[in-house]
PDB file of C-alpha atoms in Angstrom:
ATOM      1  CA  UNK Z   1       5.939  -2.049 -19.479  1.00  0.00           C
ATOM      2  CA  UNK Z   2       4.484  -5.555 -21.406  1.00  0.00           C
ATOM      3  CA  UNK Z   3       1.490  -7.421 -19.921  1.00  0.00           C
ATOM      4  CA  UNK Z   4      -0.999  -9.702 -20.980  1.00  0.00           C
ATOM      5  CA  UNK Z   5      -4.282  -9.413 -19.012  1.00  0.00           C
ATOM      6  CA  UNK Z   6      -7.121 -12.439 -19.509  1.00  0.00           C
ATOM      7  CA  UNK Z   7     -10.971 -12.158 -19.240  1.00  0.00           C
ATOM      8  CA  UNK Z   8     -13.673 -13.385 -17.819  1.00  0.00           C
ATOM      9  CA  UNK Z   9     -11.648 -14.819 -15.030  1.00  0.00           C
ATOM     10  CA  UNK Z  10     -14.138 -17.228 -14.742  1.00  0.00           C
ATOM     11  CA  UNK Z  11     -16.792 -18.859 -17.383  1.00  0.00           C
ATOM     12  CA  UNK Z  12     -20.010 -21.372 -16.551  1.00  0.00           C
ATOM     13  CA  UNK Z  13     -21.190 -22.557 -19.815  1.00  0.00           C
ATOM     14  CA  UNK Z  14     -24.223 -25.433 -20.319  1.00  0.00           C
ATOM     15  CA  UNK Z  15     -22.553 -27.953 -22.883  1.00  0.00           C
ATOM     16  CA  UNK Z  16     -23.156 -26.781 -26.581  1.00  0.00           C
ATOM     17  CA  UNK Z  17     -23.360 -23.129 -25.867  1.00  0.00           C
ATOM     18  CA  UNK Z  18     -20.726 -21.105 -27.601  1.00  0.00           C
ATOM     19  CA  UNK Z  19     -18.523 -18.465 -26.032  1.00  0.00           C
ATOM     20  CA  UNK Z  20     -15.458 -16.528 -26.487  1.00  0.00           C
ATOM     21  CA  UNK Z  21     -11.913 -15.882 -23.912  1.00  0.00           C
ATOM     22  CA  UNK Z  22     -10.187 -12.690 -24.409  1.00  0.00           C
ATOM     23  CA  UNK Z  23      -6.807 -11.568 -24.126  1.00  0.00           C
ATOM     24  CA  UNK Z  24      -5.905  -7.936 -24.270  1.00  0.00           C
ATOM     25  CA  UNK Z  25      -1.730  -7.073 -24.490  1.00  0.00           C
ATOM     26  CA  UNK Z  26       0.189  -4.740 -24.468  1.00  0.00           C
ATOM     27  CA  UNK Z  27       4.026  -5.582 -26.007  1.00  0.00           C
ATOM     28  CA  UNK Z  28       6.546  -3.838 -27.653  1.00  0.00           C
ATOM     29  CA  UNK Z  29       7.342  -5.917 -31.045  1.00  0.00           C
ATOM     30  CA  UNK Z  30       4.964  -9.090 -30.935  1.00  0.00           C
ATOM     31  CA  UNK Z  31       6.725 -12.365 -31.595  1.00  0.00           C
ATOM     32  CA  UNK Z  32       4.372 -14.521 -30.608  1.00  0.00           C
ATOM     33  CA  UNK Z  33       1.414 -14.491 -28.623  1.00  0.00           C
ATOM     34  CA  UNK Z  34       0.264 -18.185 -27.565  1.00  0.00           C
ATOM     35  CA  UNK Z  35      -2.534 -19.797 -26.126  1.00  0.00           C
ATOM     36  CA  UNK Z  36      -2.023 -22.476 -23.446  1.00  0.00           C
ATOM     37  CA  UNK Z  37      -4.520 -25.264 -21.975  1.00  0.00           C
ATOM     38  CA  UNK Z  38      -3.608 -25.997 -17.760  1.00  0.00           C
ATOM     39  CA  UNK Z  39      -6.101 -29.037 -16.048  1.00  0.00           C
ATOM     40  CA  UNK Z  40      -5.544 -29.540 -12.361  1.00  0.00           C
ATOM     41  CA  UNK Z  41      -1.851 -30.769 -11.499  1.00  0.00           C
ATOM     42  CA  UNK Z  42      -1.207 -30.489 -14.485  1.00  0.00           C
ATOM     43  CA  UNK Z  43       1.539 -28.109 -17.121  1.00  0.00           C
ATOM     44  CA  UNK Z  44       0.618 -25.834 -19.631  1.00  0.00           C
ATOM     45  CA  UNK Z  45      -0.242 -27.725 -22.849  1.00  0.00           C
ATOM     46  CA  UNK Z  46       0.054 -25.283 -25.925  1.00  0.00           C
ATOM     47  CA  UNK Z  47      -2.413 -24.949 -28.139  1.00  0.00           C
ATOM     48  CA  UNK Z  48      -1.555 -22.280 -30.977  1.00  0.00           C
ATOM     49  CA  UNK Z  49       0.930 -19.604 -32.189  1.00  0.00           C
ATOM     50  CA  UNK Z  50      -0.175 -16.761 -33.855  1.00  0.00           C
ATOM     51  CA  UNK Z  51       2.324 -14.195 -35.133  1.00  0.00           C
ATOM     52  CA  UNK Z  52       0.342 -11.832 -37.100  1.00  0.00           C
ATOM     53  CA  UNK Z  53      -2.675  -9.228 -37.369  1.00  0.00           C
ATOM     54  CA  UNK Z  54      -5.470 -11.295 -38.763  1.00  0.00           C
ATOM     55  CA  UNK Z  55      -4.125 -14.775 -38.645  1.00  0.00           C
ATOM     56  CA  UNK Z  56      -6.290 -17.502 -37.111  1.00  0.00           C
ATOM     57  CA  UNK Z  57      -5.648 -21.131 -36.070  1.00  0.00           C
ATOM     58  CA  UNK Z  58      -8.325 -24.006 -35.886  1.00  0.00           C
ATOM     59  CA  UNK Z  59      -8.038 -27.304 -33.814  1.00  0.00           C
ATOM     60  CA  UNK Z  60     -11.258 -29.172 -32.893  1.00  0.00           C
ATOM     61  CA  UNK Z  61     -14.069 -27.012 -31.011  1.00  0.00           C
ATOM     62  CA  UNK Z  62     -11.403 -24.201 -30.644  1.00  0.00           C
ATOM     63  CA  UNK Z  63     -10.013 -20.839 -32.928  1.00  0.00           C
ATOM     64  CA  UNK Z  64      -8.004 -18.560 -31.975  1.00  0.00           C
ATOM     65  CA  UNK Z  65      -7.755 -14.988 -33.699  1.00  0.00           C
ATOM     66  CA  UNK Z  66      -5.438 -12.060 -33.699  1.00  0.00           C
ATOM     67  CA  UNK Z  67      -5.662  -8.498 -33.608  1.00  0.00           C
ATOM     68  CA  UNK Z  68      -3.085  -5.583 -32.831  1.00  0.00           C
ATOM     69  CA  UNK Z  69      -4.183  -5.418 -29.315  1.00  0.00           C
ATOM     70  CA  UNK Z  70      -6.268  -8.680 -28.641  1.00  0.00           C
ATOM     71  CA  UNK Z  71      -6.821 -12.460 -28.941  1.00  0.00           C
ATOM     72  CA  UNK Z  72      -9.841 -14.440 -28.830  1.00  0.00           C
ATOM     73  CA  UNK Z  73      -9.985 -18.357 -28.172  1.00  0.00           C
ATOM     74  CA  UNK Z  74     -13.501 -18.835 -29.746  1.00  0.00           C
ATOM     75  CA  UNK Z  75     -15.030 -22.199 -28.272  1.00  0.00           C
ATOM     76  CA  UNK Z  76     -17.752 -23.456 -30.047  1.00  0.00           C
ATOM     77  CA  UNK Z  77     -20.218 -26.249 -29.190  1.00  0.00           C
ATOM     78  CA  UNK Z  78     -18.020 -26.484 -25.940  1.00  0.00           C
ATOM     79  CA  UNK Z  79     -18.062 -30.460 -24.098  1.00  0.00           C
ATOM     80  CA  UNK Z  80     -17.403 -31.270 -20.348  1.00  0.00           C
ATOM     81  CA  UNK Z  81     -13.395 -32.194 -21.217  1.00  0.00           C
ATOM     82  CA  UNK Z  82     -13.098 -28.635 -22.467  1.00  0.00           C
ATOM     83  CA  UNK Z  83     -12.954 -27.937 -18.993  1.00  0.00           C
ATOM     84  CA  UNK Z  84      -9.662 -26.282 -17.874  1.00  0.00           C
ATOM     85  CA  UNK Z  85      -8.264 -22.873 -17.531  1.00  0.00           C
ATOM     86  CA  UNK Z  86      -6.932 -21.304 -20.971  1.00  0.00           C
ATOM     87  CA  UNK Z  87      -3.604 -19.187 -20.831  1.00  0.00           C
ATOM     88  CA  UNK Z  88      -2.612 -16.568 -23.091  1.00  0.00           C
ATOM     89  CA  UNK Z  89       1.312 -15.540 -22.970  1.00  0.00           C
ATOM     90  CA  UNK Z  90       3.637 -12.908 -25.759  1.00  0.00           C
ATOM     91  CA  UNK Z  91       6.222 -12.731 -26.121  1.00  0.00           C
ATOM     92  CA  UNK Z  92       8.378  -9.295 -27.691  1.00  0.00           C
ATOM     93  CA  UNK Z  93      11.016  -8.088 -29.529  1.00  0.00           C
ATOM     94  CA  UNK Z  94      14.469  -8.315 -28.285  1.00  0.00           C
ATOM     95  CA  UNK Z  95      12.789 -10.558 -25.033  1.00  0.00           C
ATOM     96  CA  UNK Z  96      13.507 -14.471 -24.360  1.00  0.00           C
ATOM     97  CA  UNK Z  97      10.723 -13.884 -22.076  1.00  0.00           C
ATOM     98  CA  UNK Z  98       7.397 -15.498 -22.054  1.00  0.00           C
ATOM     99  CA  UNK Z  99       4.641 -12.575 -20.562  1.00  0.00           C
ATOM    100  CA  UNK Z 100       1.989 -14.880 -18.971  1.00  0.00           C
ATOM    101  CA  UNK Z 101      -1.777 -13.548 -17.866  1.00  0.00           C
ATOM    102  CA  UNK Z 102      -3.762 -15.133 -14.662  1.00  0.00           C
ATOM    103  CA  UNK Z 103      -6.228 -16.962 -17.520  1.00  0.00           C
ATOM    104  CA  UNK Z 104      -9.615 -17.922 -17.812  1.00  0.00           C
ATOM    105  CA  UNK Z 105     -10.948 -21.269 -15.339  1.00  0.00           C
ATOM    106  CA  UNK Z 106     -13.478 -22.456 -17.967  1.00  0.00           C
ATOM    107  CA  UNK Z 107     -16.373 -24.817 -16.576  1.00  0.00           C
ATOM    108  CA  UNK Z 108     -19.218 -26.640 -19.055  1.00  0.00           C
ATOM    109  CA  UNK Z 109     -21.808 -28.114 -17.443  1.00  0.00           C
ATOM    110  CA  UNK Z 110     -23.318 -31.047 -18.892  1.00  0.00           C
TER     111      UNK Z 110
ATOM    112  CA  UNK K   1       5.208 -34.976 -25.570  1.00  0.00           C
ATOM    113  CA  UNK K   2       8.397 -32.695 -25.389  1.00  0.00           C
ATOM    114  CA  UNK K   3      10.875 -34.346 -23.399  1.00  0.00           C
ATOM    115  CA  UNK K   4      10.582 -32.421 -19.942  1.00  0.00           C
ATOM    116  CA  UNK K   5      11.562 -33.892 -16.538  1.00  0.00           C
ATOM    117  CA  UNK K   6      11.185 -32.095 -13.510  1.00  0.00           C
ATOM    118  CA  UNK K   7      12.504 -33.765 -10.127  1.00  0.00           C
ATOM    119  CA  UNK K   8      11.122 -33.863  -7.588  1.00  0.00           C
ATOM    120  CA  UNK K   9       7.349 -33.815  -8.361  1.00  0.00           C
ATOM    121  CA  UNK K  10       6.722 -33.499  -4.848  1.00  0.00           C
ATOM    122  CA  UNK K  11       8.404 -32.175  -1.895  1.00  0.00           C
ATOM    123  CA  UNK K  12       7.916 -30.968   2.216  1.00  0.00           C
ATOM    124  CA  UNK K  13      10.854 -28.507   3.602  1.00  0.00           C
ATOM    125  CA  UNK K  14      11.274 -26.963   6.595  1.00  0.00           C
ATOM    126  CA  UNK K  15      11.843 -23.143   6.321  1.00  0.00           C
ATOM    127  CA  UNK K  16      15.557 -22.212   5.896  1.00  0.00           C
ATOM    128  CA  UNK K  17      16.803 -25.042   4.188  1.00  0.00           C
ATOM    129  CA  UNK K  18      18.291 -25.120   1.061  1.00  0.00           C
ATOM    130  CA  UNK K  19      16.099 -27.322  -1.993  1.00  0.00           C
ATOM    131  CA  UNK K  20      16.956 -27.767  -5.246  1.00  0.00           C
ATOM    132  CA  UNK K  21      14.754 -28.469  -8.180  1.00  0.00           C
ATOM    133  CA  UNK K  22      16.165 -29.848 -11.615  1.00  0.00           C
ATOM    134  CA  UNK K  23      14.522 -29.784 -15.423  1.00  0.00           C
ATOM    135  CA  UNK K  24      16.067 -32.072 -16.922  1.00  0.00           C
ATOM    136  CA  UNK K  25      15.087 -31.798 -21.299  1.00  0.00           C
ATOM    137  CA  UNK K  26      16.181 -34.047 -23.962  1.00  0.00           C
ATOM    138  CA  UNK K  27      14.837 -31.964 -26.870  1.00  0.00           C
ATOM    139  CA  UNK K  28      18.585 -29.782 -27.123  1.00  0.00           C
ATOM    140  CA  UNK K  29      16.519 -26.828 -27.133  1.00  0.00           C
ATOM    141  CA  UNK K  30      18.517 -23.723 -26.214  1.00  0.00           C
ATOM    142  CA  UNK K  31      16.032 -21.669 -23.609  1.00  0.00           C
ATOM    143  CA  UNK K  32      14.857 -23.033 -20.476  1.00  0.00           C
ATOM    144  CA  UNK K  33      12.845 -21.072 -17.735  1.00  0.00           C
ATOM    145  CA  UNK K  34      11.601 -21.946 -14.459  1.00  0.00           C
ATOM    146  CA  UNK K  35       8.269 -20.131 -13.278  1.00  0.00           C
ATOM    147  CA  UNK K  36       5.981 -20.346 -10.148  1.00  0.00           C
ATOM    148  CA  UNK K  37       2.375 -20.709 -10.561  1.00  0.00           C
ATOM    149  CA  UNK K  38       0.419 -19.350  -7.251  1.00  0.00           C
ATOM    150  CA  UNK K  39      -3.822 -18.499  -6.759  1.00  0.00           C
ATOM    151  CA  UNK K  40      -4.332 -15.066  -7.993  1.00  0.00           C
ATOM    152  CA  UNK K  41      -1.434 -14.584  -9.384  1.00  0.00           C
ATOM    153  CA  UNK K  42      -0.875 -16.838 -12.484  1.00  0.00           C
ATOM    154  CA  UNK K  43       2.704 -17.768 -13.987  1.00  0.00           C
ATOM    155  CA  UNK K  44       5.389 -15.706 -12.698  1.00  0.00           C
ATOM    156  CA  UNK K  45       9.135 -16.092 -14.316  1.00  0.00           C
ATOM    157  CA  UNK K  46      11.611 -16.491 -12.001  1.00  0.00           C
ATOM    158  CA  UNK K  47      14.753 -16.806 -14.237  1.00  0.00           C
ATOM    159  CA  UNK K  48      16.245 -18.132 -17.272  1.00  0.00           C
ATOM    160  CA  UNK K  49      18.675 -19.717 -19.463  1.00  0.00           C
ATOM    161  CA  UNK K  50      19.420 -18.714 -23.056  1.00  0.00           C
ATOM    162  CA  UNK K  51      22.060 -20.876 -23.728  1.00  0.00           C
ATOM    163  CA  UNK K  52      24.859 -22.864 -21.015  1.00  0.00           C
ATOM    164  CA  UNK K  53      26.179 -21.011 -18.004  1.00  0.00           C
ATOM    165  CA  UNK K  54      24.036 -17.856 -19.907  1.00  0.00           C
ATOM    166  CA  UNK K  55      21.178 -17.486 -17.311  1.00  0.00           C
ATOM    167  CA  UNK K  56      19.818 -14.254 -16.494  1.00  0.00           C
ATOM    168  CA  UNK K  57      16.920 -12.916 -13.630  1.00  0.00           C
ATOM    169  CA  UNK K  58      12.661 -12.790 -14.105  1.00  0.00           C
ATOM    170  CA  UNK K  59       9.766 -11.079 -12.351  1.00  0.00           C
ATOM    171  CA  UNK K  60      10.489 -12.706  -9.302  1.00  0.00           C
ATOM    172  CA  UNK K  61      13.760 -13.844  -8.495  1.00  0.00           C
ATOM    173  CA  UNK K  62      14.351 -12.731  -4.783  1.00  0.00           C
ATOM    174  CA  UNK K  63      15.896 -15.931  -3.108  1.00  0.00           C
ATOM    175  CA  UNK K  64      16.406 -17.916  -5.820  1.00  0.00           C
ATOM    176  CA  UNK K  65      19.582 -18.887  -7.792  1.00  0.00           C
ATOM    177  CA  UNK K  66      20.004 -21.021 -11.156  1.00  0.00           C
ATOM    178  CA  UNK K  67      22.989 -22.793 -12.602  1.00  0.00           C
ATOM    179  CA  UNK K  68      22.948 -24.111 -15.991  1.00  0.00           C
ATOM    180  CA  UNK K  69      25.938 -26.295 -16.823  1.00  0.00           C
ATOM    181  CA  UNK K  70      25.295 -28.480 -19.138  1.00  0.00           C
ATOM    182  CA  UNK K  71      22.288 -27.844 -22.098  1.00  0.00           C
ATOM    183  CA  UNK K  72      20.085 -30.304 -21.092  1.00  0.00           C
ATOM    184  CA  UNK K  73      20.016 -29.782 -17.161  1.00  0.00           C
ATOM    185  CA  UNK K  74      18.708 -26.465 -15.590  1.00  0.00           C
ATOM    186  CA  UNK K  75      18.586 -26.444 -11.552  1.00  0.00           C
ATOM    187  CA  UNK K  76      16.623 -24.627  -9.420  1.00  0.00           C
ATOM    188  CA  UNK K  77      17.906 -23.305  -5.743  1.00  0.00           C
ATOM    189  CA  UNK K  78      15.891 -21.807  -3.243  1.00  0.00           C
ATOM    190  CA  UNK K  79      19.243 -20.662  -1.030  1.00  0.00           C
ATOM    191  CA  UNK K  80      16.768 -20.964   2.608  1.00  0.00           C
ATOM    192  CA  UNK K  81      13.661 -21.507   2.376  1.00  0.00           C
ATOM    193  CA  UNK K  82      10.742 -19.970   3.264  1.00  0.00           C
ATOM    194  CA  UNK K  83       6.905 -20.099   3.760  1.00  0.00           C
ATOM    195  CA  UNK K  84       6.551 -17.615   0.598  1.00  0.00           C
ATOM    196  CA  UNK K  85       8.518 -19.588  -1.440  1.00  0.00           C
ATOM    197  CA  UNK K  86       5.678 -22.917  -0.925  1.00  0.00           C
ATOM    198  CA  UNK K  87       4.085 -22.848  -4.889  1.00  0.00           C
ATOM    199  CA  UNK K  88       4.321 -25.214  -7.516  1.00  0.00           C
ATOM    200  CA  UNK K  89       6.883 -24.734 -10.108  1.00  0.00           C
ATOM    201  CA  UNK K  90       7.018 -25.060 -13.844  1.00  0.00           C
ATOM    202  CA  UNK K  91      10.164 -25.832 -15.732  1.00  0.00           C
ATOM    203  CA  UNK K  92       9.675 -25.254 -19.410  1.00  0.00           C
ATOM    204  CA  UNK K  93      12.102 -25.069 -22.657  1.00  0.00           C
ATOM    205  CA  UNK K  94      11.544 -23.392 -26.165  1.00  0.00           C
ATOM    206  CA  UNK K  95      14.067 -23.749 -29.230  1.00  0.00           C
ATOM    207  CA  UNK K  96      15.761 -20.966 -31.538  1.00  0.00           C
ATOM    208  CA  UNK K  97      14.101 -18.090 -31.352  1.00  0.00           C
ATOM    209  CA  UNK K  98      14.267 -15.647 -34.893  1.00  0.00           C
ATOM    210  CA  UNK K  99      11.486 -13.188 -36.087  1.00  0.00           C
ATOM    211  CA  UNK K 100       8.843 -15.040 -35.074  1.00  0.00           C
ATOM    212  CA  UNK K 101       9.046 -17.124 -31.256  1.00  0.00           C
ATOM    213  CA  UNK K 102       8.660 -20.275 -31.066  1.00  0.00           C
ATOM    214  CA  UNK K 103       5.942 -21.653 -28.398  1.00  0.00           C
ATOM    215  CA  UNK K 104       7.168 -23.292 -25.171  1.00  0.00           C
ATOM    216  CA  UNK K 105       6.249 -27.018 -23.603  1.00  0.00           C
ATOM    217  CA  UNK K 106       6.241 -27.424 -19.710  1.00  0.00           C
ATOM    218  CA  UNK K 107       7.160 -30.201 -17.302  1.00  0.00           C
ATOM    219  CA  UNK K 108       4.326 -31.615 -15.063  1.00  0.00           C
ATOM    220  CA  UNK K 109       5.339 -29.492 -12.669  1.00  0.00           C
ATOM    221  CA  UNK K 110       6.697 -29.811  -8.040  1.00  0.00           C
ATOM    222  CA  UNK K 111       4.639 -29.431  -5.386  1.00  0.00           C
ATOM    223  CA  UNK K 112       7.145 -27.528  -3.479  1.00  0.00           C
ATOM    224  CA  UNK K 113       5.560 -26.920   0.589  1.00  0.00           C
ATOM    225  CA  UNK K 114       8.466 -25.002   3.156  1.00  0.00           C
ATOM    226  CA  UNK K 115       6.455 -25.494   6.523  1.00  0.00           C
TER     227      UNK K 115
END
């Protein structure tokens, strides 16, 4: 069964304290691993797509990496405006669907 | 921003009444999705469409139906609303897929309360 598990459920960081969010997945034939950011009361906002183990994508303070079983979202020197829920999703071979994890709620304290 | 519009944005309805939510896109994307989001459950797929008049069930489809008569519109109907359908509903769109699947883009959501 295709699954996505995100950890931790919640993470509190001091401003400038770097950390990583984890996304463990099982899927038959990965066709894409996706990261989203969601602010309260809004729809998920697309951040990154990863397709192959070893691939990395960066945007400002965020860097996403991919292995055959996990993806990590690394946050370097976070700022309070990085506070949000971060969602991971995948899509598998022969499937039209995106399967989401439950998310990690990140709070960055000034 | 991807051209996705959900309507209404907020709705309160009574138990037992039918409700229709609309998703409209201006991107001409093939795939459209309806998700619901609830605390502790994350985003769960209700129904999706892979073309005009082509739809299929997702993980939590009971009590919901959908229709897609043209590329730009995807309607979600709660045939007889229940309190358990109180949720935030998101529409998403995605372009054509091949060996690699592209990302989905989401609307702003519809907050539905069934009283």
